mmCIF file of C-alpha atoms in Angstrom:
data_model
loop_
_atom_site.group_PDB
_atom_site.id
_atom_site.type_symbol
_atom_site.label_atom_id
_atom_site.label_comp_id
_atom_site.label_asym_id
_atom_site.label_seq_id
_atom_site.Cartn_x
_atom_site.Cartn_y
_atom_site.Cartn_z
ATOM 1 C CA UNK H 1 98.317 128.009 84.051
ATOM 2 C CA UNK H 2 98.896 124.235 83.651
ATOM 3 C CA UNK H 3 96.043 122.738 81.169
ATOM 4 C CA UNK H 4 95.124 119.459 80.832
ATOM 5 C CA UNK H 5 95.702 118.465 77.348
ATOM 6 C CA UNK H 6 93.398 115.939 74.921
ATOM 7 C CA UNK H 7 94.464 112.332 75.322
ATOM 8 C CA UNK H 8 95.497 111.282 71.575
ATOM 9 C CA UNK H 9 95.016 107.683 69.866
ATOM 10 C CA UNK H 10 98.639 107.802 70.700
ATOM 11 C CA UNK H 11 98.558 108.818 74.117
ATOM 12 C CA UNK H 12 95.990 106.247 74.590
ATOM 13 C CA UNK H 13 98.081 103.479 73.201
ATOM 14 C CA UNK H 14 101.097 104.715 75.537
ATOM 15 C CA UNK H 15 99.236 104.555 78.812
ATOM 16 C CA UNK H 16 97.913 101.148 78.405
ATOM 17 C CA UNK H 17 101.599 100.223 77.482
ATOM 18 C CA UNK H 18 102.768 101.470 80.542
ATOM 19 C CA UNK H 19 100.317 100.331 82.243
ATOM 20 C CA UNK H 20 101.370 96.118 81.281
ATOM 21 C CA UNK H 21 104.938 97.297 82.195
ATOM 22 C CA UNK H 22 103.742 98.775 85.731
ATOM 23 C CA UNK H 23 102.258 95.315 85.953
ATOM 24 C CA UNK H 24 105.055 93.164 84.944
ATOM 25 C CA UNK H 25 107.189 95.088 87.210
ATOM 26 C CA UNK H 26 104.858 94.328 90.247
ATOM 27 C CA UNK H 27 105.033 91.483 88.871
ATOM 28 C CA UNK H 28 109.051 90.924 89.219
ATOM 29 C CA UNK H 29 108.892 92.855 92.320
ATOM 30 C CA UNK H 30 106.332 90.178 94.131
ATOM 31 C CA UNK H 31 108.416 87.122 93.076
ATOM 32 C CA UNK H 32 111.507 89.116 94.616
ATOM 33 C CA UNK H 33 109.731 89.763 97.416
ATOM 34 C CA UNK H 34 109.251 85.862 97.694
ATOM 35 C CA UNK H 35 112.528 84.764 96.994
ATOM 36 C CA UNK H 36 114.070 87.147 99.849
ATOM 37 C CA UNK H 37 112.023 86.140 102.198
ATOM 38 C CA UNK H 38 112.477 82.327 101.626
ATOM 39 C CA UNK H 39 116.143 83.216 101.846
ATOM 40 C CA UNK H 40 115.678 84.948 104.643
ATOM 41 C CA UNK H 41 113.874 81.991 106.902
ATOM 42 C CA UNK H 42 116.652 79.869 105.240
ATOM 43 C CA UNK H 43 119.919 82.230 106.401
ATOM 44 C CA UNK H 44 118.549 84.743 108.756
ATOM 45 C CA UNK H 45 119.340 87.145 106.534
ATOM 46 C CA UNK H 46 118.044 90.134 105.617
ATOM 47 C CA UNK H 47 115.426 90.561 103.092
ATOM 48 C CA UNK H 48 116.768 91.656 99.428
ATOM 49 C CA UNK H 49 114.604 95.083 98.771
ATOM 50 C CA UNK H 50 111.292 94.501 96.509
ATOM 51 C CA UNK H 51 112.132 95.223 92.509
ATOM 52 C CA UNK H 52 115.774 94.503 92.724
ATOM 53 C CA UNK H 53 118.015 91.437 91.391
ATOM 54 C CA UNK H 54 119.105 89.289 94.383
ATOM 55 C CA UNK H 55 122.611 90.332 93.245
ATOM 56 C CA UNK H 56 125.003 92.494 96.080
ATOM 57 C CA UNK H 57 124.701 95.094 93.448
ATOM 58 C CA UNK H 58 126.049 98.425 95.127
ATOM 59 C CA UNK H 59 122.527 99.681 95.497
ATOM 60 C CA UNK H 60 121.552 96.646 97.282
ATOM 61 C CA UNK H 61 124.702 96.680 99.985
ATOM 62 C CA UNK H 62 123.959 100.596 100.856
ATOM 63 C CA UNK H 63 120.321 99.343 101.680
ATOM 64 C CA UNK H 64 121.681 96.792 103.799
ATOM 65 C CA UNK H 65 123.801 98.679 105.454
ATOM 66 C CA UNK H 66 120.855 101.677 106.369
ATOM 67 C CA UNK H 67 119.630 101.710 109.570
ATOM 68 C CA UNK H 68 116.345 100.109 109.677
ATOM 69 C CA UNK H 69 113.965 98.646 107.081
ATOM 70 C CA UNK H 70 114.537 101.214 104.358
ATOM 71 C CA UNK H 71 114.139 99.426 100.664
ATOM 72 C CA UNK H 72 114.498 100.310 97.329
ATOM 73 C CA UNK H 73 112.691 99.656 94.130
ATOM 74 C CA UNK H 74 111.774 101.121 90.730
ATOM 75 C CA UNK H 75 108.793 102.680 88.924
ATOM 76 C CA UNK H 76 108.239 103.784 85.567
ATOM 77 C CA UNK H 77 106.473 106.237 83.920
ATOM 78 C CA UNK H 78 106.276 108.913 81.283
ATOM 79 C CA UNK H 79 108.888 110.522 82.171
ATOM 80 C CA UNK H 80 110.915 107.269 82.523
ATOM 81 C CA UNK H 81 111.870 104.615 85.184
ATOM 82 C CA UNK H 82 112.918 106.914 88.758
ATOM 83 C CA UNK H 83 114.460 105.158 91.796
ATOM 84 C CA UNK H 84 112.935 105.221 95.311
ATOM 85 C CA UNK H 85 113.393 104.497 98.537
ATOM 86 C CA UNK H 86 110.545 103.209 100.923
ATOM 87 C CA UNK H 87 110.223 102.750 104.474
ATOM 88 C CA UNK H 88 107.778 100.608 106.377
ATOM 89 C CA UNK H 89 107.672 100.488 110.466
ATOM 90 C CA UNK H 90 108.867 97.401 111.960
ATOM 91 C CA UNK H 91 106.406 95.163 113.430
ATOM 92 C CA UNK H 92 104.092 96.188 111.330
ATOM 93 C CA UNK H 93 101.746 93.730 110.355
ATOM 94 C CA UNK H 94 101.858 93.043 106.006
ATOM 95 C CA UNK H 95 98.360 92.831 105.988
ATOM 96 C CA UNK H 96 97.077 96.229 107.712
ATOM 97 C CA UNK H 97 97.273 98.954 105.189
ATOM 98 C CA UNK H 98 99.136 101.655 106.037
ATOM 99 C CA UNK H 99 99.072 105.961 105.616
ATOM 100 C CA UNK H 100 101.788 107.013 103.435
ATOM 101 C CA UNK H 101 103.811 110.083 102.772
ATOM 102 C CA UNK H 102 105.484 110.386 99.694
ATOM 103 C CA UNK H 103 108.243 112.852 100.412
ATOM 104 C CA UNK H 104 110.290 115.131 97.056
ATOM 105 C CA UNK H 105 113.906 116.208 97.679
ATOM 106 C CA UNK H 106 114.798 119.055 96.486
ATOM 107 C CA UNK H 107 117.974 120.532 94.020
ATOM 108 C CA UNK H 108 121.245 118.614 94.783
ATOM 109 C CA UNK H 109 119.818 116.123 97.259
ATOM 110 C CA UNK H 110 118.726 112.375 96.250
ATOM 111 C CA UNK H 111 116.016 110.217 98.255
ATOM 112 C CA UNK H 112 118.937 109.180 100.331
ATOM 113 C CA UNK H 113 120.241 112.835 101.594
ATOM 114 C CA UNK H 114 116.746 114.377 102.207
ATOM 115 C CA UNK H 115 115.485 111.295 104.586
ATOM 116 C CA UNK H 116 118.630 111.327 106.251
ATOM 117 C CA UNK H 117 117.629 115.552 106.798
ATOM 118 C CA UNK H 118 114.360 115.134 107.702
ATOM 119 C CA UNK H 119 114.203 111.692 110.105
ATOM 120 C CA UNK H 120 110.890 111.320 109.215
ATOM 121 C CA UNK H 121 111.534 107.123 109.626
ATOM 122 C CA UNK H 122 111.627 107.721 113.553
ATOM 123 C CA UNK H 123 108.255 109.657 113.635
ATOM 124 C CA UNK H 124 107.052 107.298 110.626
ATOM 125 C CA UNK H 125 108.135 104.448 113.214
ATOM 126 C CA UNK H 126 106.461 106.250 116.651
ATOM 127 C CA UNK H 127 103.282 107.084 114.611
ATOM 128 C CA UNK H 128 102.464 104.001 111.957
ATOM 129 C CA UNK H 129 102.903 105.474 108.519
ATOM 130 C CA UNK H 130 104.902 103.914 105.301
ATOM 131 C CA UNK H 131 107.569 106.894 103.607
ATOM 132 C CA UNK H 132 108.067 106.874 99.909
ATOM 133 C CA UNK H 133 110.898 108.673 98.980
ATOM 134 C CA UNK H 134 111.393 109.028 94.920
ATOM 135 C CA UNK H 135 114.096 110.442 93.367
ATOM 136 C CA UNK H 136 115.175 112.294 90.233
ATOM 137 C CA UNK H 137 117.384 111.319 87.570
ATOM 138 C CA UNK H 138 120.629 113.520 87.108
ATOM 139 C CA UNK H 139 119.808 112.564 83.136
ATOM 140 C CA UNK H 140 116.747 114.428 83.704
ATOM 141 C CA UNK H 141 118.295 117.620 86.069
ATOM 142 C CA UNK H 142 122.419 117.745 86.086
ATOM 143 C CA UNK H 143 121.219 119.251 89.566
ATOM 144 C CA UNK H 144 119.092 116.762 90.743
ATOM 145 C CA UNK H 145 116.050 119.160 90.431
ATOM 146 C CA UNK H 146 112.327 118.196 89.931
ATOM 147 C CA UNK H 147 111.080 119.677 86.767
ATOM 148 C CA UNK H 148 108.468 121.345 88.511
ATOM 149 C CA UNK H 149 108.463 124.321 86.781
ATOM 150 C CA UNK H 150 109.301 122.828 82.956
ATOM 151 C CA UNK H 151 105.188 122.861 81.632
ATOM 152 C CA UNK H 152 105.657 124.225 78.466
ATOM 153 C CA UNK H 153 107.650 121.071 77.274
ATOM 154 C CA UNK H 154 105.603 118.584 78.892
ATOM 155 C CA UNK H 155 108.432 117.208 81.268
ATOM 156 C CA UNK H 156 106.868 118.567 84.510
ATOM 157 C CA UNK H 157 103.545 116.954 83.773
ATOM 158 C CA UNK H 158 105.631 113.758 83.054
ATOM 159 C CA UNK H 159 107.720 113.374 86.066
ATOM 160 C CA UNK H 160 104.279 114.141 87.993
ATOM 161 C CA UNK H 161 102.750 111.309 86.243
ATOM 162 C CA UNK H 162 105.907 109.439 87.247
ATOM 163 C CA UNK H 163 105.640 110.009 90.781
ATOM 164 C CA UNK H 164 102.360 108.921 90.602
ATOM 165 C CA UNK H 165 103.380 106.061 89.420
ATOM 166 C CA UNK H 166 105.726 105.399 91.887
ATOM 167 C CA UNK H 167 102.638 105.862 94.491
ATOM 168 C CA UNK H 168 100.406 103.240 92.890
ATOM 169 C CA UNK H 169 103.808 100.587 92.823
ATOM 170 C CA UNK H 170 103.912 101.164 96.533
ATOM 171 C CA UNK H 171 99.889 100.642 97.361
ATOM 172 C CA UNK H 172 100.074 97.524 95.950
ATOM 173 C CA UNK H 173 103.243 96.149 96.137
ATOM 174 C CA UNK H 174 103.857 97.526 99.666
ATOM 175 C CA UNK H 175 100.627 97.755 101.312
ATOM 176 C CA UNK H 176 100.301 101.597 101.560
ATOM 177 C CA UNK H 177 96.493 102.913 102.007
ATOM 178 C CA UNK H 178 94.972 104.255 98.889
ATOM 179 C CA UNK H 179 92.509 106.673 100.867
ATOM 180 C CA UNK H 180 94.935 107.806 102.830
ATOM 181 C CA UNK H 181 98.566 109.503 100.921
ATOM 182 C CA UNK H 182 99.443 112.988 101.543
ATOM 183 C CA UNK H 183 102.820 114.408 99.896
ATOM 184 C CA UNK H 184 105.184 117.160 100.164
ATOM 185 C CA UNK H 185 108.958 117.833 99.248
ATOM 186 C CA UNK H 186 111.470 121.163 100.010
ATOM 187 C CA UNK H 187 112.347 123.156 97.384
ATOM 188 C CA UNK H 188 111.735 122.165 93.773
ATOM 189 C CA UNK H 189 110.326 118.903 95.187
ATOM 190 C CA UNK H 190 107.844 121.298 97.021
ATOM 191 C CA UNK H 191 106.724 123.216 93.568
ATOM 192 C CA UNK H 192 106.479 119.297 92.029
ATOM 193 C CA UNK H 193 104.531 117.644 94.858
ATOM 194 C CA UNK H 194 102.085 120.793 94.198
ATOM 195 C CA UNK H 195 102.189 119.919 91.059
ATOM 196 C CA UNK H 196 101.372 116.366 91.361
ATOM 197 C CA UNK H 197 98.370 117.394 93.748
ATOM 198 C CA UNK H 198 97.027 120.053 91.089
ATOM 199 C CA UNK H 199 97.245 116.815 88.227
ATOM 200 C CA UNK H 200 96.037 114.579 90.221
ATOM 201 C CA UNK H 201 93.576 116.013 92.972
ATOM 202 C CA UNK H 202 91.822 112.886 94.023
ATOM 203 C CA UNK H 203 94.815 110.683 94.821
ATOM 204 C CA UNK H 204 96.193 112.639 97.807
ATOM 205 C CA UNK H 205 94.667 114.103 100.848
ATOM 206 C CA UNK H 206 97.060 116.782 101.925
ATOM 207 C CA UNK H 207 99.872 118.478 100.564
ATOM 208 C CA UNK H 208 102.995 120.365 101.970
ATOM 209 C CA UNK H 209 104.864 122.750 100.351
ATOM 210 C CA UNK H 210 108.289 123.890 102.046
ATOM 211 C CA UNK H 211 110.023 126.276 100.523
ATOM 212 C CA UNK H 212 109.012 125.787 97.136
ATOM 213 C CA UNK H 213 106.526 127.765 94.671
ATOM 214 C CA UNK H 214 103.278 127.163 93.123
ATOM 215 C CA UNK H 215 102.102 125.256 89.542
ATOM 216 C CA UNK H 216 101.711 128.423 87.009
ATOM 217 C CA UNK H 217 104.142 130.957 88.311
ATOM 218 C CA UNK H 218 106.859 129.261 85.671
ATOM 219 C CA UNK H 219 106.955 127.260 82.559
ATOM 220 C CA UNK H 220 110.194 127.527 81.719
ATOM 221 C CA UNK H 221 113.972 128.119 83.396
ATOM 222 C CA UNK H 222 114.052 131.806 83.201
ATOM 223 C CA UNK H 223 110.254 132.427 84.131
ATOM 224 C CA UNK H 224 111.392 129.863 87.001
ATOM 225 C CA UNK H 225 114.329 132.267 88.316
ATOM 226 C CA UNK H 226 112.343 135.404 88.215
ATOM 227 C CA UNK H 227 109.741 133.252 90.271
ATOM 228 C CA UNK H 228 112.272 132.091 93.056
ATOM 229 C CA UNK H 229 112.845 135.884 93.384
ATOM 230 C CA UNK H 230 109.012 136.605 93.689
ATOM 231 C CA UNK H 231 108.797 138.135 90.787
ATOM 232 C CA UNK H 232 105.611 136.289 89.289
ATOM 233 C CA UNK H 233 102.781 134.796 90.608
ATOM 234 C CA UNK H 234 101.064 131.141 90.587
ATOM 235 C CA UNK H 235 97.687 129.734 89.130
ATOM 236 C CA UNK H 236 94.852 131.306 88.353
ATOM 237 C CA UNK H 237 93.153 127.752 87.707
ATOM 238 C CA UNK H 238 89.912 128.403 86.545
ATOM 239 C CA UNK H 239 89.383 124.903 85.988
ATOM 240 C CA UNK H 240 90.652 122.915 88.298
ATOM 241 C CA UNK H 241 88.965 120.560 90.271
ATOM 242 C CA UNK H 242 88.265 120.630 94.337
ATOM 243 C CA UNK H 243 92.374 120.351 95.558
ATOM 244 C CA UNK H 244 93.235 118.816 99.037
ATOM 245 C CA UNK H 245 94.195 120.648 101.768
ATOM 246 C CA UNK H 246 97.917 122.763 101.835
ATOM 247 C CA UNK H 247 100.277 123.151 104.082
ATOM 248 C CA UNK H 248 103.255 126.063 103.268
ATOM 249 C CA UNK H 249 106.174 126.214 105.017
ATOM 250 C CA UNK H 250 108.555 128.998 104.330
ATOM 251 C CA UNK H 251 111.179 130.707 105.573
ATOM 252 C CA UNK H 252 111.048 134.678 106.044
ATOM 253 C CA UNK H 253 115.191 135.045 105.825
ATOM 254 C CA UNK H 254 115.138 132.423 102.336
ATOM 255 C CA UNK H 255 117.511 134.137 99.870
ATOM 256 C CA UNK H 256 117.258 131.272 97.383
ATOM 257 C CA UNK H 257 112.874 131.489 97.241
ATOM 258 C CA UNK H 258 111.672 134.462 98.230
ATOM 259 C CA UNK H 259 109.207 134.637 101.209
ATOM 260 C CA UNK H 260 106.452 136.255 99.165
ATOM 261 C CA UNK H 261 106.590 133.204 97.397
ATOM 262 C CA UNK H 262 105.002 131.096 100.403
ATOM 263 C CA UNK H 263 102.240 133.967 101.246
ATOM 264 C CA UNK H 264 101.312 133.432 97.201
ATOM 265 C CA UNK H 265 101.173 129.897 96.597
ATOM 266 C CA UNK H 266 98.738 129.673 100.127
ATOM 267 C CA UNK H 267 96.399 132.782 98.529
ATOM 268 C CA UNK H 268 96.392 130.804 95.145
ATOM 269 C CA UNK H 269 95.458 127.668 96.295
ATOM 270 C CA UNK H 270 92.622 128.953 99.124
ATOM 271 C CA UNK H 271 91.387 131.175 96.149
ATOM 272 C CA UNK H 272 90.649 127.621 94.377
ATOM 273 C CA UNK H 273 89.088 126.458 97.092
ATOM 274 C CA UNK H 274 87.018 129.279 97.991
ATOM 275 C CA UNK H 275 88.886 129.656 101.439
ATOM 276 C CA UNK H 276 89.417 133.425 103.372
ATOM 277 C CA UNK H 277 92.522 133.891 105.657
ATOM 278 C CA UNK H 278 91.334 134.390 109.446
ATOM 279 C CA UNK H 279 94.089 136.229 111.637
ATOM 280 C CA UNK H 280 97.268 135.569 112.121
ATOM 281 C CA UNK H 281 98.583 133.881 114.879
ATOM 282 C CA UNK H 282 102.398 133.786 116.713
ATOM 283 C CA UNK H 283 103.391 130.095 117.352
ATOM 284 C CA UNK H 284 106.653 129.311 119.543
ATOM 285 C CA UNK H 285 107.567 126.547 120.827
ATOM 286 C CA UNK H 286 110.718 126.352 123.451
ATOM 287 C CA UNK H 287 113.793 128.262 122.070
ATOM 288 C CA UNK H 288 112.268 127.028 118.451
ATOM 289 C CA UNK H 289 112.300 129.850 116.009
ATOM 290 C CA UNK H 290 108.800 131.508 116.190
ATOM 291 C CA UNK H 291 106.358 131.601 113.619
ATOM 292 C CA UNK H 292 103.587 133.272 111.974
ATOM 293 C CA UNK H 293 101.005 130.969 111.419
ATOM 294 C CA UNK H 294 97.134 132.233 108.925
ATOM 295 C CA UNK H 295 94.574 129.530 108.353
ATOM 296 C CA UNK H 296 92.470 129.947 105.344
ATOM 297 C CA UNK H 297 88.974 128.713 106.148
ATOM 298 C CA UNK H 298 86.131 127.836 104.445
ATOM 299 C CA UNK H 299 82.744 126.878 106.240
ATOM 300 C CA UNK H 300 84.553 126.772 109.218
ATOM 301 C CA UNK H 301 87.584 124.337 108.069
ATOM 302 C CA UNK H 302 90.653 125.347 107.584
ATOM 303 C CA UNK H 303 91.889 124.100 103.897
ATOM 304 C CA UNK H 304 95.257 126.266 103.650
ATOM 305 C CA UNK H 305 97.341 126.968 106.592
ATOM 306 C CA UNK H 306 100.861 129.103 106.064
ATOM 307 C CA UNK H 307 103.170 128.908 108.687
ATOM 308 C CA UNK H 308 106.106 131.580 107.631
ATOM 309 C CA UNK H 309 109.055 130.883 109.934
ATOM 310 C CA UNK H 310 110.917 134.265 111.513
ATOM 311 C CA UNK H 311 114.873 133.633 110.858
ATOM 312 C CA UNK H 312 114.506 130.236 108.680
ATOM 313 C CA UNK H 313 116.580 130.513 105.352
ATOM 314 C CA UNK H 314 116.344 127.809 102.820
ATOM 315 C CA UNK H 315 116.524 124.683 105.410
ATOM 316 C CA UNK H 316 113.791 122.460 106.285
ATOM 317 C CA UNK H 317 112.940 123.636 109.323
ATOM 318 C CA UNK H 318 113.756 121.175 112.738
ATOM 319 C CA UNK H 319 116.024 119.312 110.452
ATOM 320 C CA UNK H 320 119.122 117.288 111.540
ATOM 321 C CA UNK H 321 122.178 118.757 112.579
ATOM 322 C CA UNK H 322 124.848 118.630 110.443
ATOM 323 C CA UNK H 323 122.882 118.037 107.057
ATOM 324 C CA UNK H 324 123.011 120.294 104.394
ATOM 325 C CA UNK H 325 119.495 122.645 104.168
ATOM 326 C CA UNK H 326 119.247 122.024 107.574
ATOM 327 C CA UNK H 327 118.300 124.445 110.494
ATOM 328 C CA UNK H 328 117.849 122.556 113.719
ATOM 329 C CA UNK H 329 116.523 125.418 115.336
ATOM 330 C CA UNK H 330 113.441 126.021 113.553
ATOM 331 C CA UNK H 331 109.674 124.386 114.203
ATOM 332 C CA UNK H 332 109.568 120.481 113.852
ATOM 333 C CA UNK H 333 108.838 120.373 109.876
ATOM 334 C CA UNK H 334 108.360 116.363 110.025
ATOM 335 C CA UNK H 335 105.347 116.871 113.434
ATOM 336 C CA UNK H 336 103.802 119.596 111.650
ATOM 337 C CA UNK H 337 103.711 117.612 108.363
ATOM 338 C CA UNK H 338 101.579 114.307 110.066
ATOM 339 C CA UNK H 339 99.920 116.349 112.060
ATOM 340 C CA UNK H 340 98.538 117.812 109.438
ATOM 341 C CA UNK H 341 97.847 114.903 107.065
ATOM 342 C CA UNK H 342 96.721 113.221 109.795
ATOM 343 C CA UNK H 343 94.004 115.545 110.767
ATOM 344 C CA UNK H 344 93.398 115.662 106.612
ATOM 345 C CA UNK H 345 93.037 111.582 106.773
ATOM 346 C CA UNK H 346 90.909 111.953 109.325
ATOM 347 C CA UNK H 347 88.985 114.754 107.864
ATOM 348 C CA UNK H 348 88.648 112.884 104.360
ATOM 349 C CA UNK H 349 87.471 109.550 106.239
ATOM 350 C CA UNK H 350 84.376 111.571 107.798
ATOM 351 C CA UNK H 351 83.180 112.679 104.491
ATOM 352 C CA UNK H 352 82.927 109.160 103.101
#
């Protein structure tokens, strides 16, 4: 169960600390943002990312050289300053705020390697949404794993709080639409965008969960392993607050998370929500792999839906060819993901 602990004189004194760093980094960012741009109009050259030095630094030069307008930039946060990698369409206009999806890699990937897997940029592009793409420190996981399931030490809330911070440096430095951020990740970065959603209910409208497993089945690397086998269990949280709506992806033929694992974490979180599973349903599409899909429903909505994937290992499913955790041949992860937190967006906007 993850509990929400007392905020301390010295806990107090921290945030608002890191709160006049956030701002002096926004700070730094907008006068970069300036600079480039002047530079730009001056050389026809291309824009130096928000929240970096105007330096070639190597960082800088592989941004360049991506295809598109990916950037990079920094946030900080409890659990330290984490790198990420944003995408805005092109053409659109700095002024209209934008949905965004903030996206979690998962064990040995970086933000780099998972967009590259997932292409969400083109459907980003087609559709009219921003992509935040944060990424772990190998200080913080030699694997590149989110801490997702590290609670008894604190470190999982902490890089959740981090993320978060990395969310509210890209509303307002970026122009990304508060009322409107869903997120998701593969893998660990699936059990840590949970995570984030469970700590921080209001500030997301959907969540997506491929592959990954639930807040309060671990707390600590070996309750984690027995987990990934489907060994334990996630929540009860007795406390928690309404949650937005999930999405689970899994794969029935995963040998690295087992598939009871997606089945549980959709129970656990429609049991918060007071939601009951209505029949299952066979989706195929084409030659795509098929799929079972259950919608847990409550007054008629459907605030859970797992889609378990016949065949799929641990890939993200309709991924590129040729990546690593890839399987082309499954259901289009990346269209099932907006559609969803689209319909969630739209869902959310009705109620206000």
């Amino acid at each position: 169960m993850v509990r929400r602990a007392r905020k301390s004189p010295w806990a107090g004194a921290f945030q608002r600390t890191l709160k006049a760093m956030t701002r002096a980094t926004l700070r730094a960012s907008r006068r970069a943002v300036v600079q480039a741009t002047a530079r730009s109009v001056r050389g026809n050259a291309r824009p130096v990312p928000a929240g970096r030095p105007a330096a070639r630094s190597s960082a800088a030069r592989a941004t360049k050289a991506s295809a598109g307008p990916w950037a990079t930039g920094v946030a900080i946060g409890p659990a330290g300053a984490r790198r990420y990698r944003w995408w805005r369409p092109p053409g659109a206009g700095r002024t209209t705020p934008l949905p965004l999806l903030v996206m979690l890699h998962g064990c040995d990937q970086d933000a780099t390697a998972f967009a590259r897997l997932t292409r969400l940029q083109t459907l980003a592009t087609r559709e009219g949404f921003m992509l935040l793409f944060p990424e772990q420190e190998r200080l913080a996981n030699a694997h590149g794993c989110w801490n997702w399931f590290d609670t008894r030490h604190g470190r999982a809330q902490a890089e959740a709080a981090s993320i978060v911070a990395a969310v509210d440096q890209a509303c307002a430095l970026h122009g990304a639409d508060r009322t409107r951020v869903a997120i998701g990740g593969l893998s660990a970065g699936a059990g840590m965008a949970s995570l984030a959603a469970l700590q921080y209910p209001g500030r997301f409208q959907a969540v997506v969960m491929h592959s990954g497993i639930a807040p309060g089945a671990a707390h600590s690397t070996a309750t984690a392993l027995s987990a990934m086998r489907g060994r334990r269990r996630p929540g009860p949280w007795p406390d928690a607050p309404p949650l937005p709506p999930l999405l689970v992806i899994q794969g029935l033929s995963d040998p690295m998370v087992a598939p009871p694992n997606g089945r549980a974490a959709a129970q656990a979180w429609a049991e918060a929500l007071g939601a009951r599973a209505a029949a299952t349903r066979t989706v195929q599409r084409g030659t795509r792999r098929a799929m079972d899909v259950t919608d847990f429903k409550h007054a008629g909505r459907a605030l859970v839906t797992l889609c378990e994937v016949r065949g799929l290992g641990h890939a993200w499913s309709g991924g590129a060819a040729g990546q690593p955790y890839s399987d082309p041949t499954g259901p289009d992860a990346g269209r099932m993901l907006w559609a969803f937190a689209n319909r969630c967006f739209a869902q959310s906007a009705a109620k206000q």
